[in-house]
XYZ file of C-alpha atoms in Angstrom:
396
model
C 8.996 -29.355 -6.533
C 6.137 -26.978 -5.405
C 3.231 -28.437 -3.829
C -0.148 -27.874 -5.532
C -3.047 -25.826 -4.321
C -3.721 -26.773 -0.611
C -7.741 -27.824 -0.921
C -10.434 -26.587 1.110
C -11.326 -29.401 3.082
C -7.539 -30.271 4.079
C -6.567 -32.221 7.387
C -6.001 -29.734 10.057
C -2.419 -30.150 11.205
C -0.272 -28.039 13.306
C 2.700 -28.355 11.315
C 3.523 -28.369 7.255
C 7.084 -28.105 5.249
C 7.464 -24.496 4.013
C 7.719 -25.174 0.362
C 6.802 -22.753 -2.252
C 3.645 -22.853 -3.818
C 2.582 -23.034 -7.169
C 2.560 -20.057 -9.395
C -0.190 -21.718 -11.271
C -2.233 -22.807 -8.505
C -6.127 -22.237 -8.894
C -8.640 -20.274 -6.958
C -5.576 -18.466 -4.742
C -7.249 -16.396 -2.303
C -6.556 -14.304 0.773
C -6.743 -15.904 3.309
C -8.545 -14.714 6.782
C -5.123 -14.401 8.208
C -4.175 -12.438 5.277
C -7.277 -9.820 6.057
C -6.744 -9.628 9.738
C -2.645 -8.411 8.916
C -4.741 -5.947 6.249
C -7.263 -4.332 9.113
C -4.635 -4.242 11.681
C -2.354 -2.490 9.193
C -4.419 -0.332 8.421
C -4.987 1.556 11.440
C -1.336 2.903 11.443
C -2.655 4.201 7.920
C -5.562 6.043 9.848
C -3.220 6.897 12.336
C -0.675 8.543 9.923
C -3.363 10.451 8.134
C -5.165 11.699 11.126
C -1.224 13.580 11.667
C -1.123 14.313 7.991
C -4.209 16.946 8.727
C -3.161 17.991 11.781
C 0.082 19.003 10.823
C -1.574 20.837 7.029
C -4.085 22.659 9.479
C -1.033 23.634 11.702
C 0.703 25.219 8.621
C 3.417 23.043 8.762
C 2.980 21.586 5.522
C 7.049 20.691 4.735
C 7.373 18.802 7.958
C 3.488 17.263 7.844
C 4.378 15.671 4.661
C 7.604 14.596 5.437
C 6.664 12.844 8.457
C 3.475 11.019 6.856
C 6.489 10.008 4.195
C 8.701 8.518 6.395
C 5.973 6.756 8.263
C 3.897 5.618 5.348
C 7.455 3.932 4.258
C 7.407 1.895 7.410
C 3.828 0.588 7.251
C 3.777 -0.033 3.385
C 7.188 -1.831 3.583
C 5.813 -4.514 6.311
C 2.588 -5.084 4.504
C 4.366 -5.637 1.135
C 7.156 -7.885 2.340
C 4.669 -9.789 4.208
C 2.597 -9.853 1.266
C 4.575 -11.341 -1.292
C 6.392 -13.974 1.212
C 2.759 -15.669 1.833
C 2.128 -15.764 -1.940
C 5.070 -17.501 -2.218
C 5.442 -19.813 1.314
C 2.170 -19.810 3.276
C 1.585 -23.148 4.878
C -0.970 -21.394 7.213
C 0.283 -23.604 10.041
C 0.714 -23.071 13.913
C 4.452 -22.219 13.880
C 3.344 -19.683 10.196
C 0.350 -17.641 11.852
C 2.557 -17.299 15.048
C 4.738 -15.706 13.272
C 2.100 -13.475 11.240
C 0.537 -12.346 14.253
C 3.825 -11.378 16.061
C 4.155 -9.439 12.513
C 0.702 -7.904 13.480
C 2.330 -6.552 16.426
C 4.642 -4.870 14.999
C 2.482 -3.460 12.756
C 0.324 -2.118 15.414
C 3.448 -0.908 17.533
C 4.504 1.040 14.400
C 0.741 2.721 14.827
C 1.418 3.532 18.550
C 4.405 5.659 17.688
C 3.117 7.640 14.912
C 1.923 10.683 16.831
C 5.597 11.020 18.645
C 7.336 10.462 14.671
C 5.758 13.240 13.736
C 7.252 14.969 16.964
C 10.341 13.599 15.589
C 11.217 10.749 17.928
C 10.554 7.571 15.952
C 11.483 4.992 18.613
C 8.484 3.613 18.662
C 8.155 3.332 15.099
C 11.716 1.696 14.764
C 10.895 -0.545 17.860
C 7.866 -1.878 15.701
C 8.655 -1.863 12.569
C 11.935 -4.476 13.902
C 9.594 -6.518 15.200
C 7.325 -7.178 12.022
C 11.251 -7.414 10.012
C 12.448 -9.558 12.300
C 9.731 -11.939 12.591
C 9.937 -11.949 8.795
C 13.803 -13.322 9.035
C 12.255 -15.953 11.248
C 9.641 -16.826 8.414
C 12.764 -16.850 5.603
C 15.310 -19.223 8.136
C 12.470 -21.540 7.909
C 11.706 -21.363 3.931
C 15.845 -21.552 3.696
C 15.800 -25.004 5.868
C 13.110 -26.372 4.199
C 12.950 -25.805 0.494
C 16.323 -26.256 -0.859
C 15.460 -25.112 -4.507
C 15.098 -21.275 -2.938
C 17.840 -21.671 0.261
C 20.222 -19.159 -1.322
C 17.530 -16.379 -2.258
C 15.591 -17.258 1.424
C 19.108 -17.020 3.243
C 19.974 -13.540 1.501
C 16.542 -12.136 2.355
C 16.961 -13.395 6.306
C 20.766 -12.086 6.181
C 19.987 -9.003 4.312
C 16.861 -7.724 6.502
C 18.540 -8.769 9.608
C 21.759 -6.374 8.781
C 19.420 -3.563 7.711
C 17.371 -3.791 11.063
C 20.373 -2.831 12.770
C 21.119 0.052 10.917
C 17.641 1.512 11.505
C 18.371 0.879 15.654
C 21.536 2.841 15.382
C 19.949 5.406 13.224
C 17.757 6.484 16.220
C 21.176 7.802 17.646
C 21.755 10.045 14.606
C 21.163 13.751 15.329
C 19.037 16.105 13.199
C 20.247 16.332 9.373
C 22.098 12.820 9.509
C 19.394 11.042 11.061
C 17.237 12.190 7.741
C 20.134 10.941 5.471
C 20.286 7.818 7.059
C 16.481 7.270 6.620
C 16.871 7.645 2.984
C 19.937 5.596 2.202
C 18.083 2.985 4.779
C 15.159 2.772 2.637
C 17.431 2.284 -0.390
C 18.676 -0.612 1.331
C 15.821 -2.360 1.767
C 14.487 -2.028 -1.688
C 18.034 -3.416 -2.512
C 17.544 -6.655 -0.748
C 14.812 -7.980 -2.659
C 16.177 -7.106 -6.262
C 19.046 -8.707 -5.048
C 17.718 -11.880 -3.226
C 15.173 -12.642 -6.526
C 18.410 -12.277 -8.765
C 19.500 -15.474 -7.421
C 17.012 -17.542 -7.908
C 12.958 -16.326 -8.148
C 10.222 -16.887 -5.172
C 6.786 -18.569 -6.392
C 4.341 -15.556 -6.190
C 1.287 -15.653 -7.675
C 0.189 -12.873 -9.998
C -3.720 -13.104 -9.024
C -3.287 -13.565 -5.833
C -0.684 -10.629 -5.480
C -3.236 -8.125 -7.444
C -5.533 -9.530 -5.308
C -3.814 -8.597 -2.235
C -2.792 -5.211 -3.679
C -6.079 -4.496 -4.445
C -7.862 -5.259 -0.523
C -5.358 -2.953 0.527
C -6.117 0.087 -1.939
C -9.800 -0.850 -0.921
C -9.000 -0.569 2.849
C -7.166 2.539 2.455
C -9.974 4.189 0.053
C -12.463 3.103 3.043
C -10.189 4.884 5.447
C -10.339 7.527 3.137
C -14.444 8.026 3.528
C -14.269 7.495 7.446
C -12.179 9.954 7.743
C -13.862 12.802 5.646
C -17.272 11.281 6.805
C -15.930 11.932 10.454
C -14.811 15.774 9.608
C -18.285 16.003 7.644
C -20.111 14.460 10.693
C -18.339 17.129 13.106
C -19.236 20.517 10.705
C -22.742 19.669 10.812
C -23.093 19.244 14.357
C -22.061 23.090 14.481
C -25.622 23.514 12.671
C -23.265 26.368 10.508
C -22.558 26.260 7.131
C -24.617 23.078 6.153
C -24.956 23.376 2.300
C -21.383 23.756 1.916
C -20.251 21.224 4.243
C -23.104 18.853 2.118
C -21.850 19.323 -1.078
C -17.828 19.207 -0.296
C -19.025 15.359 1.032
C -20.774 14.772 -1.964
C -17.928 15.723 -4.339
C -15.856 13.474 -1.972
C -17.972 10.578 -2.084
C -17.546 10.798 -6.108
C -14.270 11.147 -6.114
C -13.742 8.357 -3.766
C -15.998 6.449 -6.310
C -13.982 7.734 -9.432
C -10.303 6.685 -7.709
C -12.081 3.121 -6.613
C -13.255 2.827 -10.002
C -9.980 4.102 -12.230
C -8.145 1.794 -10.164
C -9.829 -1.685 -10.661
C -11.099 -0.832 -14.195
C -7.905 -2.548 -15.306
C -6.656 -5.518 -13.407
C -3.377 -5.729 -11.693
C -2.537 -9.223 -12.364
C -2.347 -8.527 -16.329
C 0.034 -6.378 -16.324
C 2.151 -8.703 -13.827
C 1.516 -11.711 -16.300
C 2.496 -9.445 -19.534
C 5.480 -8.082 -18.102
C 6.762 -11.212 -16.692
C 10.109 -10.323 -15.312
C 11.830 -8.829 -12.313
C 11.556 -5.496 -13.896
C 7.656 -5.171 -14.174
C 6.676 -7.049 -10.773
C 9.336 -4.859 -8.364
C 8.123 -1.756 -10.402
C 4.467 -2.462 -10.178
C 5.248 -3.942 -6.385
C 7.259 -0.223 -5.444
C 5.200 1.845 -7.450
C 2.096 0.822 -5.692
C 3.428 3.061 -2.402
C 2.656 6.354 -4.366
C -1.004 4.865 -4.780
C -1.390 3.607 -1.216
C -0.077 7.040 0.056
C -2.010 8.868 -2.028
C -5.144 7.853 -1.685
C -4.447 7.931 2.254
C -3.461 11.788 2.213
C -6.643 12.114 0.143
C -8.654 11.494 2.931
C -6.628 14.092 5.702
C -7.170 16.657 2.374
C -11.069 16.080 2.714
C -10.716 16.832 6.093
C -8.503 19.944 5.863
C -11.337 20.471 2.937
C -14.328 20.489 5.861
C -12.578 22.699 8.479
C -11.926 25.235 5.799
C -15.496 25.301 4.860
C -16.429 25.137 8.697
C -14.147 27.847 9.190
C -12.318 25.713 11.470
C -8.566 25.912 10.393
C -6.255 29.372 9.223
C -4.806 28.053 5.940
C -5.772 29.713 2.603
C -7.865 28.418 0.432
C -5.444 27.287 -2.502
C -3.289 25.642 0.270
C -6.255 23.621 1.347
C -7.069 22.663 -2.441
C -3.905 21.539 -2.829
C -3.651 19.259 -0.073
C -6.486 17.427 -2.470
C -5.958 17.719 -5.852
C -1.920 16.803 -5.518
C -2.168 13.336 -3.729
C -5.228 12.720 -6.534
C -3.241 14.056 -9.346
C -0.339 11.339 -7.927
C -2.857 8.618 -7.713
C -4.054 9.522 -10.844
C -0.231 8.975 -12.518
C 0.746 5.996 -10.606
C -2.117 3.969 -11.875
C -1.359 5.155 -15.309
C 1.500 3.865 -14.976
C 0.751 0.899 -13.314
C -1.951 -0.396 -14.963
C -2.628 1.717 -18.295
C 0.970 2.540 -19.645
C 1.403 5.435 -21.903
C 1.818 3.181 -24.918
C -1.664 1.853 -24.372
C -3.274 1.100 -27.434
C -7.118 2.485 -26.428
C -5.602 6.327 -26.536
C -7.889 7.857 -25.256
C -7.358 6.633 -21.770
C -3.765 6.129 -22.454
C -3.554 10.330 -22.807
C -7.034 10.825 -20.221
C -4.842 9.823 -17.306
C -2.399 12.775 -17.670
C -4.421 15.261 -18.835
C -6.567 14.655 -15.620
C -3.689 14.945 -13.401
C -2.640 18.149 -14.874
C -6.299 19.383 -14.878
C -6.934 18.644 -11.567
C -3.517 20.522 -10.329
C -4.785 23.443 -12.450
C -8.154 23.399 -10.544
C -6.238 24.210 -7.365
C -6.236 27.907 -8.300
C -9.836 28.184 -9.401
C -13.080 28.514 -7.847
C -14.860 24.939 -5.791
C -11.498 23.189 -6.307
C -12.701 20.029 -4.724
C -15.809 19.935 -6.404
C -13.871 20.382 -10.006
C -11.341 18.039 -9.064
C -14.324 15.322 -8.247
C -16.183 16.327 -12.117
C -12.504 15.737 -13.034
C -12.311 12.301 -11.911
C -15.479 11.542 -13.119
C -15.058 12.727 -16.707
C -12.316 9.919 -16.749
C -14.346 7.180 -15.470
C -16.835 8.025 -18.388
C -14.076 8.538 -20.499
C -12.863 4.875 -19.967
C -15.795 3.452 -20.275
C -16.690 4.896 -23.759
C -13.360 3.895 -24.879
C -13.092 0.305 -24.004
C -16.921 -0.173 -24.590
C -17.353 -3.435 -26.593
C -13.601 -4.223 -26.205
C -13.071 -8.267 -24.552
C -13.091 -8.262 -20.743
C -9.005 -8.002 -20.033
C -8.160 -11.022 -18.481
């Protein structure tokens, strides 16, 4: 039997059973724990960007992107099996924050090795990313001793990961070309072993709480987004050269920032998890949510290509720098139209707004003030949405 809603004012103990908790529970919140693994997380996002731009300003676009890929996968992964486990099982206990913040440290291992991934060595990476799995297994052997109703599904998830960790560690001895195949039927893998494990028998997430979490992280990344170009704006200026330009490219970021923040909360996660109500909808909406996170992360390293071009700071044409833009926004654009609008929408005009955007703002790429377009772009959909669904009942 799931236990109900664990009150505010509870007795503090050092030790609870790991039960699951109550898909209908009320007022489910992050908790501070839960926003600690979020900041800490996110500086491997900040880290992996800052590369993104180096590597796009180095002309080495097909590597760049590969690299941010691969490492994105990594970070994303952790957060969203971590995620979804303490909607499910958090008892926010001694022995369950231990094993968070050993989790953490993973996390922020995975951060240290970014710069020498996108060298190609990823032992760092690998050596962190273990950690946060394997700490994980430790969290799932307890959830399989103690709540009998989910042992099967808890024990696959502990065997599973733990089988899969070792396959990344003897990856690392996989030269060139083979090494890269292995990454992608690794990857595979692990998006295997939760389909498979929720087969059995279903974990207790909660659908608020899960939007909820899905939706601090989009808002972390989006900040790390403005830092970033703010940073790149911050540095042009101090140049004294080329000061109206470098002003208006951060004001056509700051909108579009505004317009991506906006697009994506206009609509809220958790109905579409409660609508769909299967295994289907929440792994697809779950997955699909690393084209967002990475997208609106490469946004910010495109801003900052964005500045050096204007500054005159970096040797890649103009079109290439537009792109680096307008493609992660024209992904963002489609994943949350998929996500959270659907192309079967019934208010059309957003339901067809989402694409045509997309494929307005690649077109932009080739045309004059690409950024600036791309952020009237963006904007022309947020006013766009809200003239359609004016007067319509708040979606619940």
């Amino acid at each position: 039997m799931a236990h109900e809603s664990l009150p505010d004012k509870r007795i503090r103990v050092w030790y609870r059973p790991m039960r699951p908790r109550s898909q209908s529970e009320q007022h489910r919140a992050s908790t501070p724990l839960e926003l600690l693994f979020d900041l800490c997380f996110v500086v491997a996002v900040g880290q992996a960007a800052a590369q993104l731009h180096h590597a796009l300003g180095e002309g080495h676009a097909g590597s760049g992107v590969l690299s941010f890929a691969m490492v994105f996968f990594a970070i994303w992964w952790g957060w969203l099996n971590f995620s979804w486990f303490a909607s499910a099982f958090d008892t926010d206990d001694v022995p369950y924050r231990i094993a968070t913040l050993v989790q953490i440290a993973g996390g922020l291992t995975v951060a240290a090795g970014v710069d020498r991934a996108f060298e190609g060595n990823y032992d760092v990476v690998v050596a962190g990313y273990v950690l946060l799995r394997l700490a994980a297994v430790v969290q799932w052997l307890r959830a399989a001793r103690q709540a009998p109703e989910t042992r099967s599904t808890a024990y696959f998830y502990a065997v599973g990961i733990t089988i899969v960790q070792v396959l990344w560690i003897a990856r690392l001895a996989l030269p060139g070309a083979a090494g890269l195949i292995g990454f992608f039927v690794l990857v595979v893998l692990e998006l295997l072993v939760p389909v498979l494990a929720e087969l059995r028998a279903g974990t207790t997430w909660h659908p608020h709480h899960i939007a909820e979490r899905y939706g601090l992280f989009t808002l972390i990344v989006l900040g790390e987004t403005v830092l970033s170009a703010t940073n790149a704006v911050k540095e042009g200026l101090a140049s004294g050269e080329h000061i109206g330009d470098l002003v208006s490219l951060a004001v056509a970021g700051l909108v579009l920032v505004f317009a991506m923040w906006w697009l994506y909360f206009d609509q809220p996660g958790h109905a579409r998890l409660i609508r769909g109500n299967s295994l289907f909808t929440s792994m697809s909406w779950g997955y699909g949510h690393y084209l967002i996170f990475s997208a609106a992360a490469a946004v910010g390293a495109g801003l900052e290509l964005a500045v050096g071009f204007d500054s005159h700071h970096t040797e890649i044409s103009g079109t290439a720098t537009a792109l680096a833009v307008t493609i992660p926004v024209a992904v963002f654009l489609l994943s949350v139209w998929l996500l959270h609008i659907g192309p079967t929408n019934e208010c059309r005009p957003i339901a067809i707004g989402f694409p045509v955007a997309a494929v307005l703002t690649l077109a932009a790429s080739f045309g004059p003030a690409p950024i600036h377009v791309t952020a009237v772009i963006a904007a022309l959909l947020v006013a766009v949405t809200v003239t359609a669904t004016h007067g319509e009942p708040e979606p619940g």
